[in-house]
mmCIF file of C-alpha atoms and ligand atoms in Angstrom:
data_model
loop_
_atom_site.group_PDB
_atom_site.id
_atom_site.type_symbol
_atom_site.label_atom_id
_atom_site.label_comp_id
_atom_site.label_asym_id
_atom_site.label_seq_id
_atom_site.Cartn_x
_atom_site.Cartn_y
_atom_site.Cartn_z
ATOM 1 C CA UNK Z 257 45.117 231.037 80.469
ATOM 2 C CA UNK Z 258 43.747 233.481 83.090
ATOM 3 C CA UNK Z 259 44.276 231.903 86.254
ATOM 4 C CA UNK Z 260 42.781 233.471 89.188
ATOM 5 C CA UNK Z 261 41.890 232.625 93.052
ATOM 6 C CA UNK Z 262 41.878 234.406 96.083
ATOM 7 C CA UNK Z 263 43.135 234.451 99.871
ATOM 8 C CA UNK Z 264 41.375 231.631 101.078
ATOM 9 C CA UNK Z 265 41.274 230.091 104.652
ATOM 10 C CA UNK Z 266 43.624 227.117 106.150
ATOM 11 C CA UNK Z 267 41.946 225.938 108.832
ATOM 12 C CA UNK Z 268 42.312 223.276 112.080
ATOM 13 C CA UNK Z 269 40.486 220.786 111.327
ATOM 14 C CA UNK Z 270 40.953 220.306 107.341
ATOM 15 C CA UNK Z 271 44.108 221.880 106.434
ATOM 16 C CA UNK Z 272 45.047 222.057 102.311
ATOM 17 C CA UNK Z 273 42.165 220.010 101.828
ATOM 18 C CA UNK Z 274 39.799 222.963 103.254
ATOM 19 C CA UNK Z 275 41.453 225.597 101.427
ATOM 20 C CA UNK Z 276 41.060 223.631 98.117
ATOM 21 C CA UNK Z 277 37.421 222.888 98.897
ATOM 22 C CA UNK Z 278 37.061 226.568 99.174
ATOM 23 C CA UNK Z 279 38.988 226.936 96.121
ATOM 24 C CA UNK Z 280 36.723 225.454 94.461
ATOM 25 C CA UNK Z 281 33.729 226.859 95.451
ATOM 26 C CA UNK Z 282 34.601 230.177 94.016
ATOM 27 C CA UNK Z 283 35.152 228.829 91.050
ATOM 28 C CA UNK Z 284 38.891 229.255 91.156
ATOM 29 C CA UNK Z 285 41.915 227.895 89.440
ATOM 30 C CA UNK Z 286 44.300 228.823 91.938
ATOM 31 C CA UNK Z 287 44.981 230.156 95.845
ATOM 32 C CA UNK Z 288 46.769 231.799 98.771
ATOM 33 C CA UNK Z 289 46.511 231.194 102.189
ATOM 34 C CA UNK Z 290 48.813 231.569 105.456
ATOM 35 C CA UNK Z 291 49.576 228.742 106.886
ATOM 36 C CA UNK Z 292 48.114 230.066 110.680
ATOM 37 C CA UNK Z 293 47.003 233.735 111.668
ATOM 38 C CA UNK Z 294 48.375 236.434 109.762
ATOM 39 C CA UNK Z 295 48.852 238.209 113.303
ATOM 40 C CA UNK Z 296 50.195 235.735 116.045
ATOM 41 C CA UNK Z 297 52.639 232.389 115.724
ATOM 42 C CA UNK Z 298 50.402 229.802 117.040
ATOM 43 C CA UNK Z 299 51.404 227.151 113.994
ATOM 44 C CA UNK Z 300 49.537 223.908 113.886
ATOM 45 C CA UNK Z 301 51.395 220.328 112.882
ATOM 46 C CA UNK Z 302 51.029 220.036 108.850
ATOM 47 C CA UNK Z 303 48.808 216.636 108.230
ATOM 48 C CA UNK Z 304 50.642 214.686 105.569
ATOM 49 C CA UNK Z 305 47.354 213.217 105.194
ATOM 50 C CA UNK Z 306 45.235 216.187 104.305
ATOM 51 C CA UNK Z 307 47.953 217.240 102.237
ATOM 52 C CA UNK Z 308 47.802 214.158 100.248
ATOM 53 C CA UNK Z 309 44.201 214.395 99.666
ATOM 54 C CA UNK Z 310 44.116 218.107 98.962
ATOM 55 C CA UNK Z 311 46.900 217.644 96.169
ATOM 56 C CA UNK Z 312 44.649 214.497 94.484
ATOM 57 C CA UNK Z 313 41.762 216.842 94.849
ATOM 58 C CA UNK Z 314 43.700 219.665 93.138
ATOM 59 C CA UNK Z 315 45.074 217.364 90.232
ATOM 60 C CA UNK Z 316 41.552 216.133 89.690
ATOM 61 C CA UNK Z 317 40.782 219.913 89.113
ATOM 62 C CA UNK Z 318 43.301 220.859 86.948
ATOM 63 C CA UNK Z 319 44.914 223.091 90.144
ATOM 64 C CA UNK Z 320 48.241 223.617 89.410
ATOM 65 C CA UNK Z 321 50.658 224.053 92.994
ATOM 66 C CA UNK Z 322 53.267 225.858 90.913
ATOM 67 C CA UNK Z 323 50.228 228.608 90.535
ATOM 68 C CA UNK Z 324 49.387 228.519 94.710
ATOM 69 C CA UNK Z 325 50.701 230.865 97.232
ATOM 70 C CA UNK Z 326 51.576 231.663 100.553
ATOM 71 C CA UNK Z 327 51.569 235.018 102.435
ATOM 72 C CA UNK Z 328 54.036 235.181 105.302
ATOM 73 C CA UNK Z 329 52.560 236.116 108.225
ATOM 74 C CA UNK Z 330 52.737 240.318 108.891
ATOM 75 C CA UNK Z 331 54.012 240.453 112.082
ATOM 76 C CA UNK Z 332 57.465 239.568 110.600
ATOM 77 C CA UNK Z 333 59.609 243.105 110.116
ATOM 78 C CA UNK Z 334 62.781 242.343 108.867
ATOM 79 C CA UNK Z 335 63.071 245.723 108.348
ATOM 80 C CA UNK Z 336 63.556 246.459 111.909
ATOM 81 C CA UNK Z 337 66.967 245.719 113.103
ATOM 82 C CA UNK Z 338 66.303 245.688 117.125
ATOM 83 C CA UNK Z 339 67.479 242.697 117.777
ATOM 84 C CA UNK Z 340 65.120 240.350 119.600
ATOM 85 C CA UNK Z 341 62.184 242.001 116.989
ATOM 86 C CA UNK Z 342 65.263 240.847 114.107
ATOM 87 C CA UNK Z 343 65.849 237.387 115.492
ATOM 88 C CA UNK Z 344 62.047 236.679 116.072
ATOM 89 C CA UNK Z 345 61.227 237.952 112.579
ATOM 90 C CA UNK Z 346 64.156 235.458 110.624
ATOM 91 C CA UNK Z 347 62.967 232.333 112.636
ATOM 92 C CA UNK Z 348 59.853 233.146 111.828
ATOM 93 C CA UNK Z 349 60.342 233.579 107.920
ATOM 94 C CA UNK Z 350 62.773 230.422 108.002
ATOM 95 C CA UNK Z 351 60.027 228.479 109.961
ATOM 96 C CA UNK Z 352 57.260 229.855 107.294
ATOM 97 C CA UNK Z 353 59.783 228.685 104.195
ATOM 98 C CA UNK Z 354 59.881 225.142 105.607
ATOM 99 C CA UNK Z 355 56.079 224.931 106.186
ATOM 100 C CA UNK Z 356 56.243 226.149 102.339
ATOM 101 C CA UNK Z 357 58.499 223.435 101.452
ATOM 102 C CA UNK Z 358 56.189 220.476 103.223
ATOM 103 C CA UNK Z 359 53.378 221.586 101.797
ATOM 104 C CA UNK Z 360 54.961 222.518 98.313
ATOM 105 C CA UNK Z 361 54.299 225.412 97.663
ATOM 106 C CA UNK Z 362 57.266 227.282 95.990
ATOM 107 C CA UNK Z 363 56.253 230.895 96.446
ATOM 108 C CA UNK Z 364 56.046 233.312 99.726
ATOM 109 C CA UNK Z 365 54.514 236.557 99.462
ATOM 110 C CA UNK Z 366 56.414 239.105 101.807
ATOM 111 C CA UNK Z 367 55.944 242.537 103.362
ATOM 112 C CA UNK Z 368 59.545 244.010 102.892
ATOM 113 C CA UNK Z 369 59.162 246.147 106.645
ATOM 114 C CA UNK Z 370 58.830 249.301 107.968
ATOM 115 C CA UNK Z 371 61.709 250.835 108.836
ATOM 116 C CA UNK Z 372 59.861 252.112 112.090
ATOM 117 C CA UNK Z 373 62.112 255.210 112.002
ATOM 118 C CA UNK Z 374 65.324 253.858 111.257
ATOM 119 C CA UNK Z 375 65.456 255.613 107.379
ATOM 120 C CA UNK Z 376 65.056 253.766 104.267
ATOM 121 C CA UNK Z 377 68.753 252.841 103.689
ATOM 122 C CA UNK Z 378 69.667 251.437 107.359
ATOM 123 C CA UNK Z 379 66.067 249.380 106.637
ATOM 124 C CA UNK Z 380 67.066 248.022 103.485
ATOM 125 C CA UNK Z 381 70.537 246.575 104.824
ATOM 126 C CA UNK Z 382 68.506 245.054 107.772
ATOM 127 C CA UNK Z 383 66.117 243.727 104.954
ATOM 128 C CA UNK Z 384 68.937 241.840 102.562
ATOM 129 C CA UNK Z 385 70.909 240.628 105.509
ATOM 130 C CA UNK Z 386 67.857 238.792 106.907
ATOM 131 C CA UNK Z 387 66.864 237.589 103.621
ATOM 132 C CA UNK Z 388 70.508 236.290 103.142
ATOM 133 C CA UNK Z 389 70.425 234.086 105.944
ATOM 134 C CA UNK Z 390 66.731 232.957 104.991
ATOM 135 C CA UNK Z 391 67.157 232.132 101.338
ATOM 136 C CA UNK Z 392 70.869 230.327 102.087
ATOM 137 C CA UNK Z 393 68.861 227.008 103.114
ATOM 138 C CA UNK Z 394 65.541 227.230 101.310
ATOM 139 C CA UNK Z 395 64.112 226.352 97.802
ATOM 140 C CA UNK Z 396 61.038 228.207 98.447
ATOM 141 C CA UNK Z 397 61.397 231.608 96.709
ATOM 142 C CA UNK Z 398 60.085 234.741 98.293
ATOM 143 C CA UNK Z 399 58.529 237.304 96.532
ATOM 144 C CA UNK Z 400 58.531 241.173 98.230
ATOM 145 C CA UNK Z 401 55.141 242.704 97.715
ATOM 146 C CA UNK Z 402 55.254 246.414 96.771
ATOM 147 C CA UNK Z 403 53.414 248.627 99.254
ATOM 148 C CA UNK Z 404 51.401 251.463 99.544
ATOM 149 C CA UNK Z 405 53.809 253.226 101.707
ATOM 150 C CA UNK Z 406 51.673 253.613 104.642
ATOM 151 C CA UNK Z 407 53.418 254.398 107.650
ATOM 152 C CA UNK Z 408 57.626 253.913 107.196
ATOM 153 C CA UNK Z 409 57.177 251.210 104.504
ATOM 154 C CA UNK Z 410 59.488 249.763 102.959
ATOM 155 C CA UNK Z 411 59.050 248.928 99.039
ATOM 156 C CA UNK Z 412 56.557 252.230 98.016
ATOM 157 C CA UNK Z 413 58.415 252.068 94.803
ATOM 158 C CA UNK Z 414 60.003 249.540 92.310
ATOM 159 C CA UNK Z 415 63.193 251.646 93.257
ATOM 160 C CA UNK Z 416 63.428 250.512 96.865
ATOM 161 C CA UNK Z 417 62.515 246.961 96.017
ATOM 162 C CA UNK Z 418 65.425 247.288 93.030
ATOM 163 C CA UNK Z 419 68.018 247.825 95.967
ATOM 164 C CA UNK Z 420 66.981 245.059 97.614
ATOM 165 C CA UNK Z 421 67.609 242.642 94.149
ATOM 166 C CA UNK Z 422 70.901 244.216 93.910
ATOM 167 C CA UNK Z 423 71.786 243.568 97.361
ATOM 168 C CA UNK Z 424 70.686 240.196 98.496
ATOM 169 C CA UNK Z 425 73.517 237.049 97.863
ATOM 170 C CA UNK Z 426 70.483 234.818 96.270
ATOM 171 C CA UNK Z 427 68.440 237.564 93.824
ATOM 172 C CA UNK Z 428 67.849 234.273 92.186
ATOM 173 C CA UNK Z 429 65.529 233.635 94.942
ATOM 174 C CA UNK Z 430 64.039 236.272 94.744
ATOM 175 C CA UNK Z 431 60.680 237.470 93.496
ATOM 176 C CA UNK Z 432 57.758 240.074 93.440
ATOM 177 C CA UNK Z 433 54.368 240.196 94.192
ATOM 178 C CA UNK Z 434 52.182 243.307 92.851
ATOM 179 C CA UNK Z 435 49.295 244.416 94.772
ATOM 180 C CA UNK Z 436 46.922 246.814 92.719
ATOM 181 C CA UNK Z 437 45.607 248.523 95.596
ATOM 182 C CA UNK Z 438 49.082 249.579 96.595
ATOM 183 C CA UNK Z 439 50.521 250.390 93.673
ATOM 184 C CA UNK Z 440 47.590 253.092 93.520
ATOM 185 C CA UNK Z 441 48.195 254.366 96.595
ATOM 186 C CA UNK Z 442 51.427 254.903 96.680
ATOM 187 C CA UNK Z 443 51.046 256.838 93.556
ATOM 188 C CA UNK Z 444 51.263 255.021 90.413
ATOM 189 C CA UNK Z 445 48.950 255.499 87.745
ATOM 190 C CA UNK Z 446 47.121 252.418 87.079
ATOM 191 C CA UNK Z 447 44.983 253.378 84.021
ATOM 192 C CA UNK Z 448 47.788 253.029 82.023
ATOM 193 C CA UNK Z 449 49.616 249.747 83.754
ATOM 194 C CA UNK Z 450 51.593 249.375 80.707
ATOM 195 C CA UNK Z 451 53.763 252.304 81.861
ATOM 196 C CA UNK Z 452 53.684 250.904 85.137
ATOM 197 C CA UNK Z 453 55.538 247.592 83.519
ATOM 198 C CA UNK Z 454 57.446 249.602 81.050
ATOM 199 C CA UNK Z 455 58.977 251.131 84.540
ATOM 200 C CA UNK Z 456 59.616 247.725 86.054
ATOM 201 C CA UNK Z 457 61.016 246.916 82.703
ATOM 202 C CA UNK Z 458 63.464 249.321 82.822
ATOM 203 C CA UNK Z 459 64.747 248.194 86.188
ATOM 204 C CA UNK Z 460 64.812 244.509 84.880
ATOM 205 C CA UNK Z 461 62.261 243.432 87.402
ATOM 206 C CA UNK Z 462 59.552 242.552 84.954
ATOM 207 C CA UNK Z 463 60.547 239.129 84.630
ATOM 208 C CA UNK Z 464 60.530 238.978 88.567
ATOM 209 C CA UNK Z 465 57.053 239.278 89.071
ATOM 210 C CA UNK Z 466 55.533 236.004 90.142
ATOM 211 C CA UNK Z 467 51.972 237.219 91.259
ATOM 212 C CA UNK Z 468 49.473 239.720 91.387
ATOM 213 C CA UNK Z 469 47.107 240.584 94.243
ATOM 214 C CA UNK Z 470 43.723 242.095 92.183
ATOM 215 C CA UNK Z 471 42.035 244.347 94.238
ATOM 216 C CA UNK Z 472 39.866 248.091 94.162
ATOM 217 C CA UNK Z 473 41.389 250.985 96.550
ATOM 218 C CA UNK Z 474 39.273 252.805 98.534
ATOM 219 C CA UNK Z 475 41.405 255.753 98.482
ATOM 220 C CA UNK Z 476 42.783 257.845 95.843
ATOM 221 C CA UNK Z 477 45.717 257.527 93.620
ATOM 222 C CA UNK Z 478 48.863 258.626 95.944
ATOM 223 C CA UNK Z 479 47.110 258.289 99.587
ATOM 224 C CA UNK Z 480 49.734 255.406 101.054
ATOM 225 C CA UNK Z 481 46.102 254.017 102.849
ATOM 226 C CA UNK Z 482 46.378 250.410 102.215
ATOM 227 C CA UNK Z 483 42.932 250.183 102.262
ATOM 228 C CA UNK Z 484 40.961 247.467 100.024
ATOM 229 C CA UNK Z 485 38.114 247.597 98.096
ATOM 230 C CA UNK Z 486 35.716 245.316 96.145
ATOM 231 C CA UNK Z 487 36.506 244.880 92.542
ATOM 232 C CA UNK Z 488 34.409 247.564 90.535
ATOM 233 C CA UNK Z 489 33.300 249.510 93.951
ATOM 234 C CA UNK Z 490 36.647 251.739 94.582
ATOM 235 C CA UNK Z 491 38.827 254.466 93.110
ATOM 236 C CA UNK Z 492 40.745 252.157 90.174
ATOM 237 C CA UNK Z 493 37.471 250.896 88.851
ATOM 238 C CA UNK Z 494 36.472 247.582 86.904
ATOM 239 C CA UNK Z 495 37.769 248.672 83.771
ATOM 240 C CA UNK Z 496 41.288 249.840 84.719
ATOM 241 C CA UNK Z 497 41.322 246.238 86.984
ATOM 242 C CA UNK Z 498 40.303 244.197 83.924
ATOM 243 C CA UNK Z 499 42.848 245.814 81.211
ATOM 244 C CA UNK Z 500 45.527 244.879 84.322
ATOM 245 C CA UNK Z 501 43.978 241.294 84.400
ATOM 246 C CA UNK Z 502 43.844 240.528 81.050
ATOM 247 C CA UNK Z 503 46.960 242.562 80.140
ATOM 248 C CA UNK Z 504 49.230 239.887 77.704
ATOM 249 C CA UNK Z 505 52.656 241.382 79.244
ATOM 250 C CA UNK Z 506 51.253 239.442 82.869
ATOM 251 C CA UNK Z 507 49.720 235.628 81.504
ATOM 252 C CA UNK Z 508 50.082 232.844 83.482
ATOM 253 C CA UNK Z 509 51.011 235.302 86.351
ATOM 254 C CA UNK Z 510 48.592 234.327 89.356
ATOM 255 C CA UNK Z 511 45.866 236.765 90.159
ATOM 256 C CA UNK Z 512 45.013 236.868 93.427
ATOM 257 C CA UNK Z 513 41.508 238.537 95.121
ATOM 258 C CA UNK Z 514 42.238 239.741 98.436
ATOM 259 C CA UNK Z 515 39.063 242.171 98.811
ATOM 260 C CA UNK Z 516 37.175 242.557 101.552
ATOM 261 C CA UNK Z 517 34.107 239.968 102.868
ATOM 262 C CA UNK Z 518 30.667 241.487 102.603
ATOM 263 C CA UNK Z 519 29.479 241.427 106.047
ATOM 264 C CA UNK Z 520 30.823 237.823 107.031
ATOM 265 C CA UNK Z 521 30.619 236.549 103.451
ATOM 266 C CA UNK Z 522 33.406 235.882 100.926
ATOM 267 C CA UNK Z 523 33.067 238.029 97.573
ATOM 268 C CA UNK Z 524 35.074 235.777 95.666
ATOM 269 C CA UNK Z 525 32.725 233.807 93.898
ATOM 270 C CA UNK Z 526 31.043 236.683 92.403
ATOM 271 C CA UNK Z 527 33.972 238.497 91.442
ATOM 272 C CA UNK Z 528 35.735 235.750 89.833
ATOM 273 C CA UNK Z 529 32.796 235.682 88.010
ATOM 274 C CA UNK Z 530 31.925 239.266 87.210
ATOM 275 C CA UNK Z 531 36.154 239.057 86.025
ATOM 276 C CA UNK Z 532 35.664 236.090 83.698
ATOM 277 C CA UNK Z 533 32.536 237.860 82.166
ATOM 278 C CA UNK Z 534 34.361 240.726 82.021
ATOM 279 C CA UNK Z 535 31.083 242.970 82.901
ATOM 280 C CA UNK Z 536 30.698 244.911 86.015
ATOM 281 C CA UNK Z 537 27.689 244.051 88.100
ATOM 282 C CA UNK Z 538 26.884 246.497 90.505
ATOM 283 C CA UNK Z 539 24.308 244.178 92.027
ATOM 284 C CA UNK Z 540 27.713 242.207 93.676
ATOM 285 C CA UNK Z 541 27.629 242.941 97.188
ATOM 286 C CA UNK Z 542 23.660 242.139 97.591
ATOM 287 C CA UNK Z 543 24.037 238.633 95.218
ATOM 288 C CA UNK Z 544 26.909 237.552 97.614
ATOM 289 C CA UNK Z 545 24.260 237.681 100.674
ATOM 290 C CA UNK Z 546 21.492 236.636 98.864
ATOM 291 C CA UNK Z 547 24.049 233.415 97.946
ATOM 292 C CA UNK Z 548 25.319 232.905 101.460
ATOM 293 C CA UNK Z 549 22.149 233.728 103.339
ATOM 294 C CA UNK Z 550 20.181 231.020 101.185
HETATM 295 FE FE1 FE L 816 50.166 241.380 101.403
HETATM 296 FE FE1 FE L 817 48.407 242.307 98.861
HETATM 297 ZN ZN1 ZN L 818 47.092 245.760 101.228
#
């Protein structure tokens, strides 16, 4: 079964419930959402409540919470070992894990770090040690998204992410999120993704991925931009993103939108759509206002 969602909002006043209800309106079967702003720590109390209602709502839809995500907030660099930046960044990831665990959502996506200068080895240790103490009193597993390798990123290629598996205590724990956008950039060649998986086959990480963020680049293969694109309207293309999608080696995986809003409005509605028709419609961007200006 294709199941496919996208980031979608977590808001004040409605919690869960609101991101479901969003959910929905796309036309979804699944999510991801941060549980505040990506960019600061202001966390609000979880309503048991809400959470109630938004799991009835989700059973009534056939939304399974295995299938839902979280992405930890960015500001967290575990990759940096300086220590208040360190200490901030595990709290932070530990405090994120139990929001995880109240809600129930068993999956975190994570930025491995930049190593901000520090080189890619002393980055990696700073990386597995953090996670060590993280994982030792959580169920929720984290999964390290692979990067485009902008800046002094950490986890450009399946190699650096391999080091961390082989160097954490709970690998076990341990998962990974792909991001199509940045596996472009940083240089892999998408058209033929089934040499990308062969590659993560040979490092036995195939098995290990857990989700997939679905989304265009607007740069070329190789430029380590990071920069998204509407599905169909950048440099990978609809039918490259669709063989990905549909690809048998990655069923059941989530797939998860995280392109850019037209103006202020949400694509996801219309690209779920154009993706479960399986036709581009180059029409997208103006149907999307047309939709939300009604
Ligand atoms: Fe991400
Ligand atoms: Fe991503
Ligand atoms: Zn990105």
């Amino acid at each position: 079964m294709l199941i496919i969602g996208s980031h979608v909002s977590f808001k004040k006043d409605k919690q869960l419930l609101g991101s479901v209800m969003e959910t929905l309106s796309y036309g979804a079967n699944t999510f991801m959402f941060y549980t505040g702003a990506p960019q600061n720590t202001n966390r609000i109390p979880l309503n048991k409540e809400l959470i109630l209602d938004a799991k009835k709502l989700m059973k009534e839809h056939n939304i399974d919470i295995n299938n839902v995500i979280v992405h930890a907030p960015y500001i967290i660099n575990l990759a940096n070992g300086d220590i208040s930046k360190y200490d901030f960044s595990i709290k932070f990831l530990k405090q994120e894990c139990k929001r995880c665990e109240e809600i129930g959502v068993n999956k975190l996506v994570l930025h491995p770090g930049s190593h901000v200068g520090l080189g890619v080895d002393v980055a990696i240790e700073n990386i597995c040690n953090a996670l060590d103490v993280v994982l030792a009193d959580t169920s929720t597993m984290i999964l390290l998204e692979t990067m485009a390798g902008k800046g002094t990123e950490i986890g450009r290629n399946f190699e650096e992410i391999k080091r961390i598996f082989n160097l954490v205590k709970y690998p076990e724990k341990l998962g990974i999120c792909l991001d199509t956008c940045h596996l472009s950039d940083a240089g892999y060649n998408v058209d033929k993704f089934d040499d990308v998986l062969d590659d993560l086959e040979r490092l036995d990480l195939l098995s290990k991925v857990k989700c997939i963020h679905i989304n265009d680049s607007k740069n070329e293969n190789g430029s380590h931009k990071d920069r998204h694109e509407n599905i169909g309207f950048g440099k990978i293309g609809f039918d490259t993103l669709i063989n990905i999608i549909y690809n048998n080696r990655l069923n059941n995986i989530p797939k998860i939108l995280e392109t850019p809003y037209i103006g202020e409005y949400p694509p996801y509605k219309f690209e779920i759509e154009m993706i479960r028709n399986k036709k581009f419609d180059e029409k997208l961007k103006e149907k999307v206002i047309a939709h939300y200006e009604k």
